XYZ file of C-alpha atoms in Angstrom:
590
model
C 105.680 71.568 102.764
C 103.048 71.487 99.908
C 104.421 74.463 98.031
C 107.699 72.493 97.403
C 105.776 70.363 94.959
C 108.436 68.899 92.630
C 108.327 69.914 88.901
C 110.730 70.629 86.238
C 110.616 73.429 83.476
C 109.227 71.828 80.265
C 108.663 72.973 76.646
C 107.222 71.382 73.568
C 109.493 69.478 71.231
C 109.088 68.308 67.601
C 108.167 64.875 66.571
C 111.855 63.977 65.867
C 113.022 64.687 69.391
C 115.130 61.730 70.796
C 114.629 62.742 74.401
C 118.094 64.157 74.964
C 118.879 67.691 76.064
C 121.508 69.847 74.554
C 124.026 71.357 76.862
C 122.400 74.876 76.381
C 119.062 73.766 77.252
C 119.209 75.329 80.758
C 120.505 78.992 80.777
C 121.718 80.714 83.931
C 120.164 83.974 85.196
C 123.116 86.236 85.500
C 121.386 88.735 87.807
C 121.348 89.097 91.496
C 119.431 91.140 94.093
C 120.202 92.697 97.368
C 117.639 92.467 100.238
C 114.809 94.948 99.564
C 114.534 98.516 101.081
C 111.463 100.459 102.179
C 111.161 103.680 100.039
C 107.999 105.101 101.645
C 107.308 106.515 105.055
C 105.059 104.658 107.637
C 101.291 105.310 107.594
C 98.171 103.800 108.485
C 99.596 102.420 111.766
C 96.109 102.215 113.476
C 94.459 100.099 110.762
C 94.168 96.455 110.068
C 95.017 94.431 106.976
C 91.971 94.361 104.732
C 93.144 91.362 102.754
C 93.681 89.025 105.652
C 90.674 90.512 107.571
C 88.370 88.914 105.061
C 90.185 85.588 105.545
C 89.996 85.950 109.279
C 86.262 86.632 109.510
C 85.521 83.677 107.240
C 87.763 81.307 109.402
C 85.947 82.570 112.620
C 82.503 82.001 110.858
C 83.558 78.462 109.874
C 84.854 77.670 113.409
C 81.519 78.723 114.775
C 79.702 76.515 112.420
C 81.968 73.537 113.357
C 81.256 74.143 117.011
C 77.452 74.236 116.490
C 77.494 71.009 114.544
C 79.471 69.268 117.330
C 77.112 70.547 120.000
C 74.041 69.488 117.830
C 75.507 66.066 117.428
C 76.285 65.635 121.211
C 72.943 66.998 122.431
C 71.074 64.917 119.474
C 68.903 67.960 118.863
C 67.463 66.531 115.704
C 65.634 63.955 117.724
C 63.485 66.818 119.230
C 62.721 68.215 115.762
C 58.936 67.898 114.907
C 57.075 69.367 111.957
C 53.566 70.403 113.136
C 52.338 71.454 109.644
C 53.572 72.807 106.415
C 54.359 76.154 107.974
C 55.170 75.435 111.621
C 57.985 73.241 113.140
C 58.884 72.599 116.696
C 62.649 72.420 117.179
C 65.334 73.292 119.953
C 66.740 76.859 120.034
C 70.008 75.472 119.075
C 68.778 74.762 115.435
C 67.527 78.345 115.286
C 70.903 79.505 116.332
C 72.563 77.467 113.628
C 70.179 78.800 110.973
C 70.762 82.263 111.934
C 74.569 81.838 111.756
C 74.341 80.339 108.344
C 72.423 83.458 107.166
C 75.237 85.666 108.607
C 78.012 84.534 106.278
C 80.240 87.602 105.796
C 81.187 86.459 102.183
C 78.714 84.077 100.801
C 80.664 83.528 97.480
C 84.095 83.278 99.172
C 85.715 80.063 100.525
C 89.322 80.274 99.499
C 92.673 80.057 101.119
C 93.796 83.453 99.475
C 91.781 86.673 98.854
C 91.173 86.483 95.116
C 89.157 89.654 95.385
C 92.451 91.532 95.127
C 93.942 89.432 92.175
C 94.519 91.102 88.906
C 96.464 94.066 87.922
C 97.133 95.236 91.556
C 96.914 98.688 93.062
C 100.322 100.063 91.899
C 100.795 101.666 88.494
C 103.114 104.285 86.811
C 101.755 107.247 84.694
C 103.574 110.070 82.866
C 101.821 113.411 82.511
C 103.555 116.162 80.589
C 106.922 114.459 80.904
C 106.617 114.080 84.588
C 106.530 110.587 86.086
C 103.860 109.837 88.684
C 102.939 106.839 90.836
C 99.285 105.702 90.943
C 98.583 103.790 94.158
C 95.489 102.803 96.093
C 95.158 102.357 99.843
C 91.934 101.032 101.436
C 89.130 103.153 99.748
C 91.303 105.925 98.281
C 93.502 106.301 95.147
C 96.504 108.634 95.258
C 98.626 110.195 92.629
C 102.262 111.110 93.783
C 105.271 112.378 92.131
C 107.814 109.718 91.491
C 111.521 110.044 90.727
C 112.643 106.713 89.140
C 116.294 107.475 89.120
C 116.472 107.818 92.885
C 113.388 105.904 93.754
C 111.771 108.884 95.573
C 108.056 109.073 96.132
C 106.857 112.462 97.254
C 104.690 111.909 100.424
C 102.633 115.031 99.488
C 99.922 113.652 97.212
C 99.309 115.560 93.840
C 95.602 114.243 93.629
C 93.401 111.693 95.447
C 89.868 110.264 95.128
C 87.798 108.793 97.933
C 85.522 105.845 96.867
C 83.505 106.035 100.183
C 83.197 103.810 103.069
C 82.828 100.133 102.624
C 84.426 100.494 99.285
C 87.991 99.255 99.489
C 89.790 99.430 96.169
C 90.753 95.948 94.880
C 92.246 96.643 91.633
C 93.691 99.859 89.829
C 94.364 100.431 86.137
C 95.090 103.393 84.043
C 95.080 103.809 80.176
C 97.371 105.733 77.956
C 94.651 108.411 77.878
C 94.815 108.758 81.615
C 91.526 107.016 82.206
C 91.626 105.435 85.668
C 89.272 102.603 86.515
C 88.923 101.390 90.147
C 87.407 98.090 91.105
C 85.761 97.565 94.295
C 83.621 94.590 95.347
C 80.495 95.615 93.782
C 81.395 99.002 92.180
C 83.358 100.220 89.249
C 84.673 103.799 89.399
C 85.801 105.259 85.995
C 87.834 108.463 86.466
C 89.952 110.675 84.274
C 93.023 112.601 85.289
C 92.660 116.172 84.137
C 95.168 119.016 84.363
C 93.849 122.577 84.820
C 96.704 125.075 84.867
C 99.163 123.476 87.408
C 96.565 121.348 89.343
C 95.794 117.677 88.466
C 92.581 116.285 89.721
C 90.433 113.049 89.378
C 87.274 113.743 87.420
C 84.507 111.152 87.982
C 83.106 109.929 84.441
C 80.869 107.054 85.606
C 80.042 104.506 88.553
C 78.767 101.040 87.751
C 77.148 98.862 90.399
C 76.400 95.158 90.486
C 74.579 92.760 92.819
C 77.326 90.072 92.350
C 80.991 90.923 93.085
C 83.158 91.962 90.212
C 86.423 89.760 89.498
C 88.569 91.833 87.084
C 88.916 95.005 85.003
C 91.269 95.331 82.015
C 91.819 97.671 79.027
C 92.188 96.225 75.529
C 95.889 96.756 74.461
C 94.887 96.995 70.934
C 91.690 98.962 70.944
C 92.684 101.501 73.625
C 89.130 102.678 74.071
C 87.747 99.404 75.201
C 87.290 98.391 78.833
C 86.501 94.825 79.919
C 84.621 94.159 83.248
C 83.835 90.649 84.384
C 81.676 89.524 87.363
C 81.339 86.254 89.306
C 78.621 84.793 87.035
C 80.988 85.021 83.918
C 79.224 87.973 82.527
C 81.363 90.336 80.576
C 80.693 94.147 80.104
C 82.406 95.656 77.092
C 82.545 99.439 77.565
C 83.262 101.950 74.829
C 84.906 104.760 76.757
C 84.468 107.205 74.037
C 80.759 106.973 74.190
C 80.453 105.546 77.692
C 78.164 102.741 76.454
C 78.347 99.144 77.393
C 77.480 95.681 75.809
C 76.833 92.781 77.897
C 78.013 89.339 76.828
C 77.366 85.939 78.811
C 80.562 84.061 78.415
C 80.210 80.463 77.693
C 81.083 78.384 80.787
C 79.640 75.592 82.716
C 78.666 77.249 86.059
C 78.038 74.877 88.924
C 78.571 77.285 91.619
C 79.421 80.965 92.106
C 81.699 80.280 95.110
C 85.346 81.369 94.334
C 84.381 81.708 90.654
C 87.236 84.099 89.747
C 87.702 84.841 86.016
C 89.202 87.644 83.854
C 89.279 88.917 80.287
C 92.265 90.261 78.587
C 93.276 91.228 75.047
C 96.207 92.478 72.888
C 94.927 91.324 69.596
C 92.895 92.890 66.823
C 90.600 89.971 66.236
C 89.973 88.258 69.567
C 89.855 88.599 73.386
C 90.785 85.717 75.980
C 88.779 84.659 78.850
C 90.622 83.006 81.698
C 88.624 81.007 84.134
C 89.664 78.648 87.020
C 90.261 75.656 84.631
C 90.069 76.822 81.161
C 91.317 79.420 78.611
C 88.768 80.409 75.994
C 89.140 82.665 72.944
C 86.296 84.864 71.686
C 85.853 86.652 68.390
C 85.640 90.379 68.936
C 83.080 91.053 66.372
C 80.584 88.248 66.945
C 81.554 87.394 70.709
C 81.415 83.768 69.735
C 83.751 81.047 71.298
C 86.507 80.365 68.733
C 88.335 77.773 70.910
C 88.202 76.440 74.419
C 91.354 74.966 76.162
C 90.641 72.707 79.034
C 93.882 70.516 79.283
C 95.349 72.166 82.459
C 95.038 68.845 84.415
C 96.935 66.882 81.923
C 100.027 69.158 82.101
C 100.283 69.470 85.935
C 101.851 67.117 88.505
C 99.036 67.809 91.188
C 95.525 67.115 90.047
C 93.628 68.680 92.839
C 95.154 72.166 93.356
C 96.331 73.760 90.208
C 93.534 76.390 89.266
C 94.309 79.509 87.220
C 94.665 82.533 89.452
C 96.337 85.227 87.128
C 96.670 85.808 83.460
C 98.471 88.309 81.204
C 98.359 88.838 77.434
C 101.567 90.451 76.328
C 101.009 93.508 74.102
C 101.871 93.003 70.513
C 102.414 89.317 70.821
C 100.451 86.045 70.727
C 101.987 85.019 74.178
C 99.557 84.439 77.086
C 101.274 83.787 80.456
C 99.117 82.529 83.275
C 99.945 81.155 86.809
C 98.499 78.381 88.958
C 99.140 77.245 92.490
C 102.468 75.743 91.603
C 103.201 76.568 87.955
C 103.724 79.468 85.413
C 102.723 78.687 81.967
C 103.248 80.148 78.418
C 100.439 79.600 75.973
C 100.638 80.040 72.182
C 97.410 81.841 71.316
C 97.726 81.412 67.572
C 95.206 79.209 66.114
C 93.755 77.978 62.709
C 91.696 75.368 61.024
C 94.295 72.667 61.829
C 96.256 74.048 64.779
C 94.828 75.010 68.034
C 96.214 77.220 70.730
C 98.485 75.217 73.258
C 100.803 75.633 76.118
C 104.524 75.481 75.025
C 106.297 76.071 78.236
C 105.966 75.477 81.906
C 107.881 76.640 85.098
C 107.607 75.503 88.751
C 107.653 78.846 90.753
C 107.926 77.341 94.152
C 105.904 80.114 95.919
C 104.158 79.479 99.194
C 100.871 81.108 98.221
C 98.748 81.273 94.984
C 100.089 83.930 92.567
C 97.888 86.908 92.058
C 100.063 89.496 90.195
C 102.066 89.228 86.989
C 104.082 92.077 85.413
C 106.679 92.142 82.800
C 109.139 94.506 81.045
C 111.609 94.218 78.147
C 114.863 92.878 79.204
C 118.055 91.915 77.258
C 118.025 91.372 73.531
C 115.010 89.299 72.641
C 114.007 88.691 76.093
C 111.122 89.465 78.440
C 111.630 89.744 82.387
C 108.425 88.256 83.956
C 107.754 89.118 87.747
C 105.317 86.747 89.497
C 104.033 87.542 93.125
C 101.464 86.489 95.506
C 99.891 88.185 98.454
C 102.482 86.767 100.954
C 105.500 89.233 101.490
C 108.050 86.367 101.024
C 106.546 85.330 97.680
C 108.062 86.814 94.358
C 110.121 85.194 91.580
C 111.579 86.597 88.410
C 111.599 84.528 85.283
C 113.401 85.735 82.002
C 112.251 84.213 78.733
C 112.854 84.782 75.003
C 109.982 86.897 73.476
C 110.335 84.846 70.305
C 109.719 81.541 72.204
C 106.790 80.696 70.091
C 108.780 80.560 66.865
C 112.093 79.557 68.438
C 113.659 76.104 68.058
C 112.854 74.441 71.444
C 115.374 71.792 71.064
C 118.050 74.313 71.687
C 116.639 75.258 75.011
C 117.427 78.560 76.645
C 115.275 77.671 79.654
C 115.943 79.655 82.878
C 114.836 78.622 86.335
C 112.774 81.081 88.281
C 114.938 83.302 90.561
C 113.677 84.124 93.988
C 115.174 87.460 95.419
C 115.641 88.052 99.154
C 112.566 89.208 100.819
C 111.748 91.877 103.395
C 112.081 89.387 106.292
C 115.659 88.579 105.150
C 116.229 92.298 105.528
C 114.955 92.205 109.045
C 117.080 89.291 110.036
C 120.125 90.935 108.702
C 119.278 94.264 110.521
C 118.864 92.417 113.810
C 122.219 90.655 113.344
C 123.578 94.108 113.437
C 121.656 95.014 116.606
C 119.125 97.086 114.485
C 115.216 97.076 114.554
C 115.295 95.745 118.289
C 112.608 98.019 119.734
C 111.013 95.637 122.339
C 107.874 97.967 122.645
C 106.939 98.313 119.054
C 108.241 95.197 117.056
C 107.815 95.484 113.286
C 107.659 91.729 112.542
C 103.758 91.840 111.955
C 104.011 95.084 110.065
C 106.387 93.982 107.369
C 104.318 90.786 106.790
C 101.305 92.725 105.722
C 99.667 91.370 102.497
C 100.949 92.458 99.088
C 98.320 94.222 96.883
C 100.438 95.189 93.846
C 103.802 94.877 92.095
C 105.601 96.839 89.369
C 108.906 96.268 87.533
C 110.956 99.165 85.945
C 113.742 98.943 83.472
C 116.585 101.069 84.893
C 119.278 100.474 82.007
C 121.512 97.689 83.387
C 119.397 97.205 86.484
C 115.713 96.478 87.134
C 113.707 97.750 90.116
C 110.791 95.763 91.479
C 108.359 97.560 93.616
C 106.066 95.720 95.936
C 103.097 97.535 97.743
C 101.422 96.102 100.799
C 97.734 96.754 101.912
C 98.924 99.736 104.213
C 100.608 101.486 101.352
C 104.232 100.692 102.317
C 106.261 100.162 99.090
C 109.557 98.159 99.053
C 112.085 97.844 96.242
C 114.234 95.000 95.106
C 117.135 96.015 92.751
C 118.191 93.305 90.153
C 121.866 93.898 88.955
C 124.205 91.907 86.747
C 126.503 89.635 88.581
C 129.682 91.461 87.621
C 128.379 94.538 89.568
C 128.021 92.705 92.851
C 131.274 94.094 94.331
C 130.203 97.744 93.617
C 126.703 97.226 95.134
C 126.332 98.585 98.835
C 123.701 96.779 101.030
C 122.177 99.438 103.298
C 118.809 97.753 103.500
C 119.211 96.991 107.232
C 120.047 100.652 108.167
C 117.190 101.766 105.846
C 114.653 99.396 107.496
C 115.953 100.617 110.995
C 115.484 104.256 110.126
C 111.868 103.483 108.573
C 110.756 101.525 111.768
C 111.852 104.445 114.195
C 108.444 106.158 113.701
C 106.461 102.813 114.236
C 104.474 103.150 117.350
C 101.513 100.969 118.255
C 100.937 101.647 121.913
C 102.119 103.868 124.771
C 102.441 101.264 127.622
C 105.779 100.243 128.729
C 106.663 96.555 129.424
C 105.900 95.474 132.877
C 106.694 92.489 135.000
C 103.482 90.472 135.107
C 104.801 87.484 137.175
C 107.841 86.097 138.841
C 108.600 82.335 138.644
C 109.176 80.806 142.033
C 112.693 79.316 141.928
C 112.897 78.377 145.578
C 112.890 74.705 144.639
C 115.912 75.114 142.457
C 117.844 77.178 145.005
C 117.348 74.551 147.667
C 118.969 71.940 145.394
C 122.152 74.172 144.866
C 125.251 72.850 146.737
C 128.446 74.705 147.571
C 131.435 73.997 145.381
C 134.368 72.413 147.232
C 137.398 74.664 147.458
C 139.765 71.866 145.924
C 137.471 71.328 142.897
C 139.299 72.051 139.598
C 137.271 73.713 136.916
C 138.317 73.970 133.249
C 141.989 73.153 133.918
C 142.248 71.842 130.276
C 141.385 75.231 128.895
C 143.810 77.431 131.068
C 146.285 79.308 128.998
C 149.713 77.662 128.835
C 152.779 79.544 129.491
C 154.513 80.757 126.353
C 157.557 78.774 125.563
C 159.048 81.892 123.756
C 161.036 84.403 125.570
C 159.933 87.849 123.993
C 163.037 89.695 125.212
C 165.225 87.365 123.257
C 163.162 87.788 120.160
C 163.312 91.612 120.489
C 167.074 91.308 120.844
C 167.247 89.153 117.813
C 165.615 91.776 115.796
C 167.888 94.549 117.091
C 171.091 92.563 116.150
C 169.502 91.902 112.572
C 169.565 88.233 113.108
C 165.834 88.165 111.899
C 164.405 90.180 108.913
C 163.496 93.630 110.513
C 160.285 93.704 108.258
C 158.807 90.864 110.608
C 159.223 93.045 113.665
C 156.037 94.959 112.717
C 153.999 91.787 112.614
C 155.391 90.632 115.942
C 154.845 93.809 117.777
C 151.421 94.841 116.177
C 148.190 94.568 118.289
C 145.850 91.627 117.625
C 143.146 93.692 116.100
C 145.596 96.017 114.123
C 146.433 95.428 110.559
C 149.718 97.108 109.416
C 150.034 97.735 105.747
C 153.178 99.064 104.140
C 152.102 101.451 101.798
C 155.395 101.933 100.034
C 155.364 98.046 99.272
C 151.945 98.461 97.687
C 153.147 101.243 95.371
C 155.972 99.000 94.075
C 153.165 96.548 92.812
C 151.428 99.363 90.884
C 151.990 101.000 87.565
C 150.077 103.263 85.362
C 149.779 102.549 81.615
C 151.034 105.109 79.269
C 148.219 104.378 76.908
C 145.470 107.160 77.391
C 142.753 104.591 76.738
C 143.576 102.613 79.979
C 142.815 104.670 82.975
C 142.686 101.723 85.361
C 145.438 100.516 87.858
C 146.746 97.053 87.152
C 148.825 94.605 89.160
C 152.177 93.224 88.157
C 154.314 90.506 89.555
C 157.828 91.403 90.808
């Protein structure tokens, strides 16, 4: 498979490195995960996946073009093409049909294997209002605010507030600032809203709506200057909006534009002096005050193993650091953004994530001491990996290593397989296989003390949860994901028709070839049970006369499926410490 492209984690070494790796270069990831569980109720059953619908329309359009070309070649229609004058031509109707179909392209600027319109921050965010936690999540053309209990992972199905962007305006990206400014990106519109609380009611207040002829590619808040919003479009045009004054400044980013097709790009910033522009094949640093280019990095093809398919698809500038993480088709990179007259920004670390689809979402949270936990996911339901890394990696001695391989937790399909092994989720009228494979539109990672919860939302609004826990807690973790998925799927109903017999195969030919078995034919004689060579009555008599240890009698007379335990013998192997600081029960040898 193409996604199994080999590659090894790498990092930069000093000039004195002799090529050897220390024993601590690779560091194990001491966390595990149970199969994910669904934590929301089923909804939007009668709708189609908006992420894959665009891909399907494009594929159908391209297939029709291919068929038209084959027919045109076979019929030699160009031989009948004649230009009468500058304004009039005579040609077969087939050429007119081809021209009309070319003009009906559903997405003229899109020709990719994944839906990059949905790439970025995703449609799942958390927000705290008056010490109460809420979940901000978008589905189709609506955004919702719902009460969220982090401790028990409970999402109230009754929404606190909602906002409708109108028909044909599916929400592609949702972000929220510390001032509760909510920004929704659709294909050609940007909605700027504000969460306001009046008495006990929370509502979305519309502040501004921005329109564009070309599609937008990303929206992001400046993590240093909190009142600044960055909006990028397909032609590498950046709009810098001051949210306090609601005024915008337009900047044409420096880039060589050969085509607008699949021209995804994004701007992020967590620094006081500069912002970062991530394009398909380059990372550019711009000065905030002059908007001039400070540095351009274009060495992506020099640090990847596959030249043709490693375009940048997601980028995240960690707040308060000079670390920029960005992902490509096969790799995750860490870039040191520090630069000066003699030193330029450079990539210092690389991982091979092994995902089957292009990564589109990157989230992180603080992990153990001096570590960050990075969560990388794509739009495919099986694609998600977790990478821990030291947050001081930029100044850390790279010769000592500390590199951890990406960990891929079980996915929702593993949950389904496990449930069916236990005879669950087997409704033949409404199978949920296609439902759980709905495209992912957002991810979120939550720090829960010793554990971490990773939420994934699909295009229908279903939210699943992975729980990462330390290895030493594995014996205490209960896996009820199969039962949870079965309960969740009970309300899934796509149609009312019962299964009917549509046809019956004619097996008369098989029946005619059958022959009657002779009576003297022996079948499976080798597997017949042999007569026991032991006389059970003699063994029972031996127990009664105490010729054999009486303790073995229970094992002899017990049923095959019955396990007999002598509780008194267990008590002899236990003692309780007199020390009050030890409350646990320990085993001793007798």
